[in-house]
Amino acid sequence: MAPRFTLISHALCPYVQRAAIVFAEKSIPFERREIDLANKPAWFLAISPLGKTPVLLVDETPIFESAVICEYLDETTIPQLHPGDALQRAEHRGWIEFGSALLNAIGAFYNAPDDATLIAKRDNLVARYTQIEGKLSNGPYFSGQSFNMVDAAFAPVFRYHNTFDSIIDFKFFSKTPKVQAWRQTLGSRESVKRAVGLDYGDKLMRFLVARNSALSAVIAA
């Protein structure tokens, strides 16, 4: 009998999106249970030692951290999203960590306290995307024609830029055409679209305004 999957989520968490994308790519049914991270219930703290989402309940067994959740799903279900070759698989895991570092860099960008810092954090992101540009294949996805776990990890990174683009043209991808094309390909994939609610953009915009950061001031202007 197949296990019952419950994904404990927060609407804006990019790491939740990774897990949701993997579920969709594998056509695995799961229940999604939203919580308020500003008012964490006791039952959630009991199953999430780090107090973060996502947490996956496999029947009654909790698994926390998105990378662990995605690895578990890939090891136990098909189709596998990691390459079969051990060296290539290790390389992909490294780029997944690079994607996590990008999420931290995006957080530093939208939390920048002043214009000078905002520009510096923007330039840092551009430099990181330049690093990726040289690694991308000529195919639509990270390593060619097939969607894989690196693609699942980067899709939530690029989703932030849909909202950033609606504020002002920060020219994040003006010198990285391959990254821009990859971003567009991922954004049009059904599993990526379904990873968030229809109100995600509005919720993210309200979140950015509430940061009282330099970006918040740009939005207000």
PDB file of C-alpha atoms in Angstrom:
ATOM      1  CA  MET A   1       0.000   0.000   0.000  1.00  0.00           C
ATOM      2  CA  ALA A   2       1.376   3.410  -0.989  1.00  0.00           C
ATOM      3  CA  PRO A   3       2.148   5.809   1.871  1.00  0.00           C
ATOM      4  CA  ARG A   4       0.011   8.877   2.504  1.00  0.00           C
ATOM      5  CA  PHE A   5       1.913  12.120   1.945  1.00  0.00           C
ATOM      6  CA  THR A   6       1.122  15.397   3.714  1.00  0.00           C
ATOM      7  CA  LEU A   7       3.284  18.402   2.864  1.00  0.00           C
ATOM      8  CA  ILE A   8       3.331  21.019   5.628  1.00  0.00           C
ATOM      9  CA  SER A   9       3.670  24.309   3.791  1.00  0.00           C
ATOM     10  CA  HIS A  10       3.856  28.068   3.926  1.00  0.00           C
ATOM     11  CA  ALA A  11       2.473  30.024   0.980  1.00  0.00           C
ATOM     12  CA  LEU A  12       5.668  31.992   0.240  1.00  0.00           C
ATOM     13  CA  CYS A  13       8.314  29.409   1.116  1.00  0.00           C
ATOM     14  CA  PRO A  14      10.465  28.665  -1.973  1.00  0.00           C
ATOM     15  CA  TYR A  15      11.671  25.393  -0.452  1.00  0.00           C
ATOM     16  CA  VAL A  16       8.079  24.163  -0.244  1.00  0.00           C
ATOM     17  CA  GLN A  17       7.824  24.880  -3.972  1.00  0.00           C
ATOM     18  CA  ARG A  18      10.733  22.540  -4.660  1.00  0.00           C
ATOM     19  CA  ALA A  19       8.961  19.650  -2.982  1.00  0.00           C
ATOM     20  CA  ALA A  20       5.632  20.468  -4.642  1.00  0.00           C
ATOM     21  CA  ILE A  21       7.314  20.535  -8.058  1.00  0.00           C
ATOM     22  CA  VAL A  22       8.866  17.114  -7.475  1.00  0.00           C
ATOM     23  CA  PHE A  23       5.503  15.707  -6.407  1.00  0.00           C
ATOM     24  CA  ALA A  24       3.895  17.077  -9.576  1.00  0.00           C
ATOM     25  CA  GLU A  25       6.675  15.813 -11.864  1.00  0.00           C
ATOM     26  CA  LYS A  26       6.215  12.334 -10.426  1.00  0.00           C
ATOM     27  CA  SER A  27       2.380  12.535 -10.453  1.00  0.00           C
ATOM     28  CA  ILE A  28       2.270  11.575  -6.768  1.00  0.00           C
ATOM     29  CA  PRO A  29      -0.905  12.557  -4.908  1.00  0.00           C
ATOM     30  CA  PHE A  30      -0.326  14.512  -1.705  1.00  0.00           C
ATOM     31  CA  GLU A  31      -2.186  16.723   0.716  1.00  0.00           C
ATOM     32  CA  ARG A  32      -0.918  20.240   1.324  1.00  0.00           C
ATOM     33  CA  ARG A  33      -1.411  21.728   4.787  1.00  0.00           C
ATOM     34  CA  GLU A  34      -0.649  25.422   5.226  1.00  0.00           C
ATOM     35  CA  ILE A  35       0.594  26.937   8.486  1.00  0.00           C
ATOM     36  CA  ASP A  36       1.357  30.462   9.678  1.00  0.00           C
ATOM     37  CA  LEU A  37       5.082  30.696  10.415  1.00  0.00           C
ATOM     38  CA  ALA A  38       4.454  33.814  12.500  1.00  0.00           C
ATOM     39  CA  ASN A  39       2.216  31.776  14.789  1.00  0.00           C
ATOM     40  CA  LYS A  40       3.586  28.241  14.677  1.00  0.00           C
ATOM     41  CA  PRO A  41       1.272  25.646  16.218  1.00  0.00           C
ATOM     42  CA  ALA A  42       2.662  23.313  18.853  1.00  0.00           C
ATOM     43  CA  TRP A  43       2.052  20.219  16.723  1.00  0.00           C
ATOM     44  CA  PHE A  44       4.245  21.721  13.982  1.00  0.00           C
ATOM     45  CA  LEU A  45       7.114  22.514  16.354  1.00  0.00           C
ATOM     46  CA  ALA A  46       6.926  18.935  17.599  1.00  0.00           C
ATOM     47  CA  ILE A  47       7.645  17.557  14.099  1.00  0.00           C
ATOM     48  CA  SER A  48       9.935  20.303  12.773  1.00  0.00           C
ATOM     49  CA  PRO A  49      13.078  20.609  14.925  1.00  0.00           C
ATOM     50  CA  LEU A  50      14.181  23.692  12.963  1.00  0.00           C
ATOM     51  CA  GLY A  51      10.736  25.285  13.002  1.00  0.00           C
ATOM     52  CA  LYS A  52      10.777  25.672   9.213  1.00  0.00           C
ATOM     53  CA  THR A  53       8.774  24.480   6.254  1.00  0.00           C
ATOM     54  CA  PRO A  54       8.546  22.218   4.410  1.00  0.00           C
ATOM     55  CA  VAL A  55       7.949  19.136   6.484  1.00  0.00           C
ATOM     56  CA  LEU A  56       6.716  15.985   4.786  1.00  0.00           C
ATOM     57  CA  LEU A  57       4.614  13.513   6.738  1.00  0.00           C
ATOM     58  CA  VAL A  58       5.021  10.045   5.255  1.00  0.00           C
ATOM     59  CA  ASP A  59       2.029   8.467   6.938  1.00  0.00           C
ATOM     60  CA  GLU A  60       2.949   9.620  10.470  1.00  0.00           C
ATOM     61  CA  THR A  61       6.737   9.922  10.024  1.00  0.00           C
ATOM     62  CA  PRO A  62       8.021  13.498   9.575  1.00  0.00           C
ATOM     63  CA  ILE A  63      10.874  14.370   7.204  1.00  0.00           C
ATOM     64  CA  PHE A  64      12.210  17.921   7.307  1.00  0.00           C
ATOM     65  CA  GLU A  65      14.424  20.012   4.980  1.00  0.00           C
ATOM     66  CA  SER A  66      13.495  20.296   1.305  1.00  0.00           C
ATOM     67  CA  ALA A  67      16.661  18.656  -0.043  1.00  0.00           C
ATOM     68  CA  VAL A  68      16.057  15.610   2.137  1.00  0.00           C
ATOM     69  CA  ILE A  69      12.400  15.457   1.121  1.00  0.00           C
ATOM     70  CA  CYS A  70      13.234  15.664  -2.578  1.00  0.00           C
ATOM     71  CA  GLU A  71      15.983  13.049  -2.275  1.00  0.00           C
ATOM     72  CA  TYR A  72      13.604  10.684  -0.457  1.00  0.00           C
ATOM     73  CA  LEU A  73      10.962  11.089  -3.153  1.00  0.00           C
ATOM     74  CA  ASP A  74      13.518  10.500  -5.893  1.00  0.00           C
ATOM     75  CA  GLU A  75      14.862   7.367  -4.225  1.00  0.00           C
ATOM     76  CA  THR A  76      11.444   5.813  -3.678  1.00  0.00           C
ATOM     77  CA  THR A  77       9.356   6.838  -6.699  1.00  0.00           C
ATOM     78  CA  ILE A  78       9.611   7.154 -10.468  1.00  0.00           C
ATOM     79  CA  PRO A  79      10.528   8.778 -12.762  1.00  0.00           C
ATOM     80  CA  GLN A  80      13.862   9.606 -11.191  1.00  0.00           C
ATOM     81  CA  LEU A  81      14.866  13.242 -11.576  1.00  0.00           C
ATOM     82  CA  HIS A  82      18.519  12.747 -10.670  1.00  0.00           C
ATOM     83  CA  PRO A  83      20.933  11.400 -13.314  1.00  0.00           C
ATOM     84  CA  GLY A  84      21.937   7.760 -13.054  1.00  0.00           C
ATOM     85  CA  ASP A  85      25.682   8.490 -13.200  1.00  0.00           C
ATOM     86  CA  ALA A  86      27.109   9.024  -9.708  1.00  0.00           C
ATOM     87  CA  LEU A  87      29.538  11.796 -10.727  1.00  0.00           C
ATOM     88  CA  GLN A  88      26.874  13.738 -12.633  1.00  0.00           C
ATOM     89  CA  ARG A  89      24.472  13.239  -9.733  1.00  0.00           C
ATOM     90  CA  ALA A  90      27.031  14.726  -7.328  1.00  0.00           C
ATOM     91  CA  GLU A  91      27.582  17.652  -9.690  1.00  0.00           C
ATOM     92  CA  HIS A  92      23.833  18.307  -9.810  1.00  0.00           C
ATOM     93  CA  ARG A  93      23.612  18.250  -6.023  1.00  0.00           C
ATOM     94  CA  GLY A  94      26.298  20.914  -5.908  1.00  0.00           C
ATOM     95  CA  TRP A  95      24.262  23.165  -8.224  1.00  0.00           C
ATOM     96  CA  ILE A  96      21.189  22.583  -6.086  1.00  0.00           C
ATOM     97  CA  GLU A  97      23.180  24.012  -3.165  1.00  0.00           C
ATOM     98  CA  PHE A  98      24.120  26.920  -5.409  1.00  0.00           C
ATOM     99  CA  GLY A  99      20.396  27.468  -5.930  1.00  0.00           C
ATOM    100  CA  SER A 100      19.882  27.565  -2.171  1.00  0.00           C
ATOM    101  CA  ALA A 101      22.634  30.163  -1.882  1.00  0.00           C
ATOM    102  CA  LEU A 102      20.811  32.197  -4.524  1.00  0.00           C
ATOM    103  CA  LEU A 103      17.654  32.165  -2.403  1.00  0.00           C
ATOM    104  CA  ASN A 104      19.693  33.617   0.457  1.00  0.00           C
ATOM    105  CA  ALA A 105      21.106  36.254  -1.904  1.00  0.00           C
ATOM    106  CA  ILE A 106      17.585  37.157  -3.025  1.00  0.00           C
ATOM    107  CA  GLY A 107      16.610  37.586   0.622  1.00  0.00           C
ATOM    108  CA  ALA A 108      19.567  39.922   1.095  1.00  0.00           C
ATOM    109  CA  PHE A 109      18.399  41.896  -1.960  1.00  0.00           C
ATOM    110  CA  TYR A 110      14.819  42.468  -0.829  1.00  0.00           C
ATOM    111  CA  ASN A 111      15.949  43.199   2.742  1.00  0.00           C
ATOM    112  CA  ALA A 112      18.622  45.734   1.717  1.00  0.00           C
ATOM    113  CA  PRO A 113      18.257  48.742   4.056  1.00  0.00           C
ATOM    114  CA  ASP A 114      19.366  51.461   1.619  1.00  0.00           C
ATOM    115  CA  ASP A 115      19.830  52.148  -2.093  1.00  0.00           C
ATOM    116  CA  ALA A 116      23.576  51.510  -2.132  1.00  0.00           C
ATOM    117  CA  THR A 117      23.136  48.113  -0.511  1.00  0.00           C
ATOM    118  CA  LEU A 118      20.240  47.294  -2.846  1.00  0.00           C
ATOM    119  CA  ILE A 119      22.453  47.958  -5.870  1.00  0.00           C
ATOM    120  CA  ALA A 120      25.302  45.909  -4.366  1.00  0.00           C
ATOM    121  CA  LYS A 121      22.988  42.969  -3.698  1.00  0.00           C
ATOM    122  CA  ARG A 122      21.561  43.271  -7.199  1.00  0.00           C
ATOM    123  CA  ASP A 123      25.103  43.154  -8.632  1.00  0.00           C
ATOM    124  CA  ASN A 124      25.855  40.093  -6.516  1.00  0.00           C
ATOM    125  CA  LEU A 125      22.866  38.282  -8.032  1.00  0.00           C
ATOM    126  CA  VAL A 126      23.918  39.279 -11.547  1.00  0.00           C
ATOM    127  CA  ALA A 127      27.392  37.868 -10.875  1.00  0.00           C
ATOM    128  CA  ARG A 128      25.912  34.587  -9.688  1.00  0.00           C
ATOM    129  CA  TYR A 129      23.691  34.300 -12.751  1.00  0.00           C
ATOM    130  CA  THR A 130      26.781  34.908 -14.885  1.00  0.00           C
ATOM    131  CA  GLN A 131      28.391  31.897 -13.214  1.00  0.00           C
ATOM    132  CA  ILE A 132      25.403  29.753 -14.169  1.00  0.00           C
ATOM    133  CA  GLU A 133      25.361  31.059 -17.759  1.00  0.00           C
ATOM    134  CA  GLY A 134      28.608  29.257 -18.545  1.00  0.00           C
ATOM    135  CA  LYS A 135      27.339  25.991 -17.131  1.00  0.00           C
ATOM    136  CA  LEU A 136      24.021  25.707 -18.949  1.00  0.00           C
ATOM    137  CA  SER A 137      23.594  23.334 -21.862  1.00  0.00           C
ATOM    138  CA  ASN A 138      22.040  24.302 -25.190  1.00  0.00           C
ATOM    139  CA  GLY A 139      18.881  22.432 -24.251  1.00  0.00           C
ATOM    140  CA  PRO A 140      15.839  23.973 -22.608  1.00  0.00           C
ATOM    141  CA  TYR A 141      16.726  22.584 -19.172  1.00  0.00           C
ATOM    142  CA  PHE A 142      19.785  22.643 -16.941  1.00  0.00           C
ATOM    143  CA  SER A 143      21.549  19.699 -18.555  1.00  0.00           C
ATOM    144  CA  GLY A 144      19.699  19.193 -21.818  1.00  0.00           C
ATOM    145  CA  GLN A 145      16.292  18.009 -22.934  1.00  0.00           C
ATOM    146  CA  SER A 146      15.058  16.464 -19.670  1.00  0.00           C
ATOM    147  CA  PHE A 147      13.726  18.209 -16.574  1.00  0.00           C
ATOM    148  CA  ASN A 148      15.733  17.216 -13.505  1.00  0.00           C
ATOM    149  CA  MET A 149      16.193  18.018  -9.831  1.00  0.00           C
ATOM    150  CA  VAL A 150      18.338  21.099 -10.526  1.00  0.00           C
ATOM    151  CA  ASP A 151      15.468  22.547 -12.540  1.00  0.00           C
ATOM    152  CA  ALA A 152      13.104  21.897  -9.630  1.00  0.00           C
ATOM    153  CA  ALA A 153      15.507  23.727  -7.304  1.00  0.00           C
ATOM    154  CA  PHE A 154      15.920  26.800  -9.535  1.00  0.00           C
ATOM    155  CA  ALA A 155      12.283  27.330 -10.531  1.00  0.00           C
ATOM    156  CA  PRO A 156      11.418  29.011  -7.173  1.00  0.00           C
ATOM    157  CA  VAL A 157      14.514  31.222  -7.530  1.00  0.00           C
ATOM    158  CA  PHE A 158      13.299  32.558 -10.864  1.00  0.00           C
ATOM    159  CA  ARG A 159       9.720  32.984  -9.664  1.00  0.00           C
ATOM    160  CA  TYR A 160      10.844  35.863  -7.423  1.00  0.00           C
ATOM    161  CA  HIS A 161      11.928  37.733 -10.534  1.00  0.00           C
ATOM    162  CA  ASN A 162       8.406  37.771 -11.951  1.00  0.00           C
ATOM    163  CA  THR A 163       7.493  40.084  -9.078  1.00  0.00           C
ATOM    164  CA  PHE A 164      10.770  42.027  -9.216  1.00  0.00           C
ATOM    165  CA  ASP A 165      10.157  42.649 -12.942  1.00  0.00           C
ATOM    166  CA  SER A 166       6.753  44.138 -12.153  1.00  0.00           C
ATOM    167  CA  ILE A 167       8.412  46.738  -9.882  1.00  0.00           C
ATOM    168  CA  ILE A 168      11.264  48.011 -12.075  1.00  0.00           C
ATOM    169  CA  ASP A 169      13.687  46.613 -14.640  1.00  0.00           C
ATOM    170  CA  PHE A 170      16.679  45.642 -12.524  1.00  0.00           C
ATOM    171  CA  LYS A 171      18.355  44.039 -15.588  1.00  0.00           C
ATOM    172  CA  PHE A 172      19.173  40.843 -13.734  1.00  0.00           C
ATOM    173  CA  PHE A 173      19.436  38.803 -16.947  1.00  0.00           C
ATOM    174  CA  SER A 174      20.456  41.378 -19.571  1.00  0.00           C
ATOM    175  CA  LYS A 175      23.835  39.682 -20.083  1.00  0.00           C
ATOM    176  CA  THR A 176      22.782  36.071 -19.471  1.00  0.00           C
ATOM    177  CA  PRO A 177      20.490  34.998 -22.341  1.00  0.00           C
ATOM    178  CA  LYS A 178      20.750  31.287 -21.535  1.00  0.00           C
ATOM    179  CA  VAL A 179      19.662  31.870 -17.938  1.00  0.00           C
ATOM    180  CA  GLN A 180      16.794  34.059 -19.140  1.00  0.00           C
ATOM    181  CA  ALA A 181      15.647  31.363 -21.595  1.00  0.00           C
ATOM    182  CA  TRP A 182      15.923  28.710 -18.874  1.00  0.00           C
ATOM    183  CA  ARG A 183      13.909  30.903 -16.553  1.00  0.00           C
ATOM    184  CA  GLN A 184      11.150  31.266 -19.147  1.00  0.00           C
ATOM    185  CA  THR A 185      11.083  27.540 -19.878  1.00  0.00           C
ATOM    186  CA  LEU A 186      10.739  26.662 -16.208  1.00  0.00           C
ATOM    187  CA  GLY A 187       8.078  29.309 -15.657  1.00  0.00           C
ATOM    188  CA  SER A 188       5.884  27.791 -18.358  1.00  0.00           C
ATOM    189  CA  ARG A 189       6.106  24.221 -17.027  1.00  0.00           C
ATOM    190  CA  GLU A 190       2.889  22.964 -15.468  1.00  0.00           C
ATOM    191  CA  SER A 191       4.515  21.514 -12.341  1.00  0.00           C
ATOM    192  CA  VAL A 192       6.112  24.902 -11.633  1.00  0.00           C
ATOM    193  CA  LYS A 193       2.874  26.815 -12.180  1.00  0.00           C
ATOM    194  CA  ARG A 194       0.990  24.507  -9.801  1.00  0.00           C
ATOM    195  CA  ALA A 195       3.580  24.807  -7.018  1.00  0.00           C
ATOM    196  CA  VAL A 196       2.025  28.050  -5.743  1.00  0.00           C
ATOM    197  CA  GLY A 197      -1.469  29.432  -5.336  1.00  0.00           C
ATOM    198  CA  LEU A 198      -3.048  31.870  -7.778  1.00  0.00           C
ATOM    199  CA  ASP A 199      -2.593  34.656  -5.212  1.00  0.00           C
ATOM    200  CA  TYR A 200       1.149  34.060  -4.774  1.00  0.00           C
ATOM    201  CA  GLY A 201       2.181  37.244  -6.616  1.00  0.00           C
ATOM    202  CA  ASP A 202      -0.111  39.438  -4.527  1.00  0.00           C
ATOM    203  CA  LYS A 203       1.073  37.822  -1.287  1.00  0.00           C
ATOM    204  CA  LEU A 204       4.721  38.246  -2.244  1.00  0.00           C
ATOM    205  CA  MET A 205       4.203  41.902  -3.118  1.00  0.00           C
ATOM    206  CA  ARG A 206       2.566  42.563   0.256  1.00  0.00           C
ATOM    207  CA  PHE A 207       5.449  40.748   1.950  1.00  0.00           C
ATOM    208  CA  LEU A 208       8.012  42.909   0.122  1.00  0.00           C
ATOM    209  CA  VAL A 209       6.208  46.126   1.008  1.00  0.00           C
ATOM    210  CA  ALA A 210       6.142  45.098   4.678  1.00  0.00           C
ATOM    211  CA  ARG A 211       9.937  44.671   4.786  1.00  0.00           C
ATOM    212  CA  ASN A 212      10.426  48.465   5.122  1.00  0.00           C
ATOM    213  CA  SER A 213      13.536  48.075   3.004  1.00  0.00           C
ATOM    214  CA  ALA A 214      15.006  49.974   0.091  1.00  0.00           C
ATOM    215  CA  LEU A 215      12.994  47.775  -2.257  1.00  0.00           C
ATOM    216  CA  SER A 216       9.839  48.610  -0.279  1.00  0.00           C
ATOM    217  CA  ALA A 217      10.555  52.296  -0.969  1.00  0.00           C
ATOM    218  CA  VAL A 218      10.970  51.597  -4.701  1.00  0.00           C
ATOM    219  CA  ILE A 219       7.586  49.844  -4.696  1.00  0.00           C
ATOM    220  CA  ALA A 220       5.966  52.749  -2.880  1.00  0.00           C
ATOM    221  CA  ALA A 221       7.435  55.206  -5.376  1.00  0.00           C
TER     222      ALA A 221
END
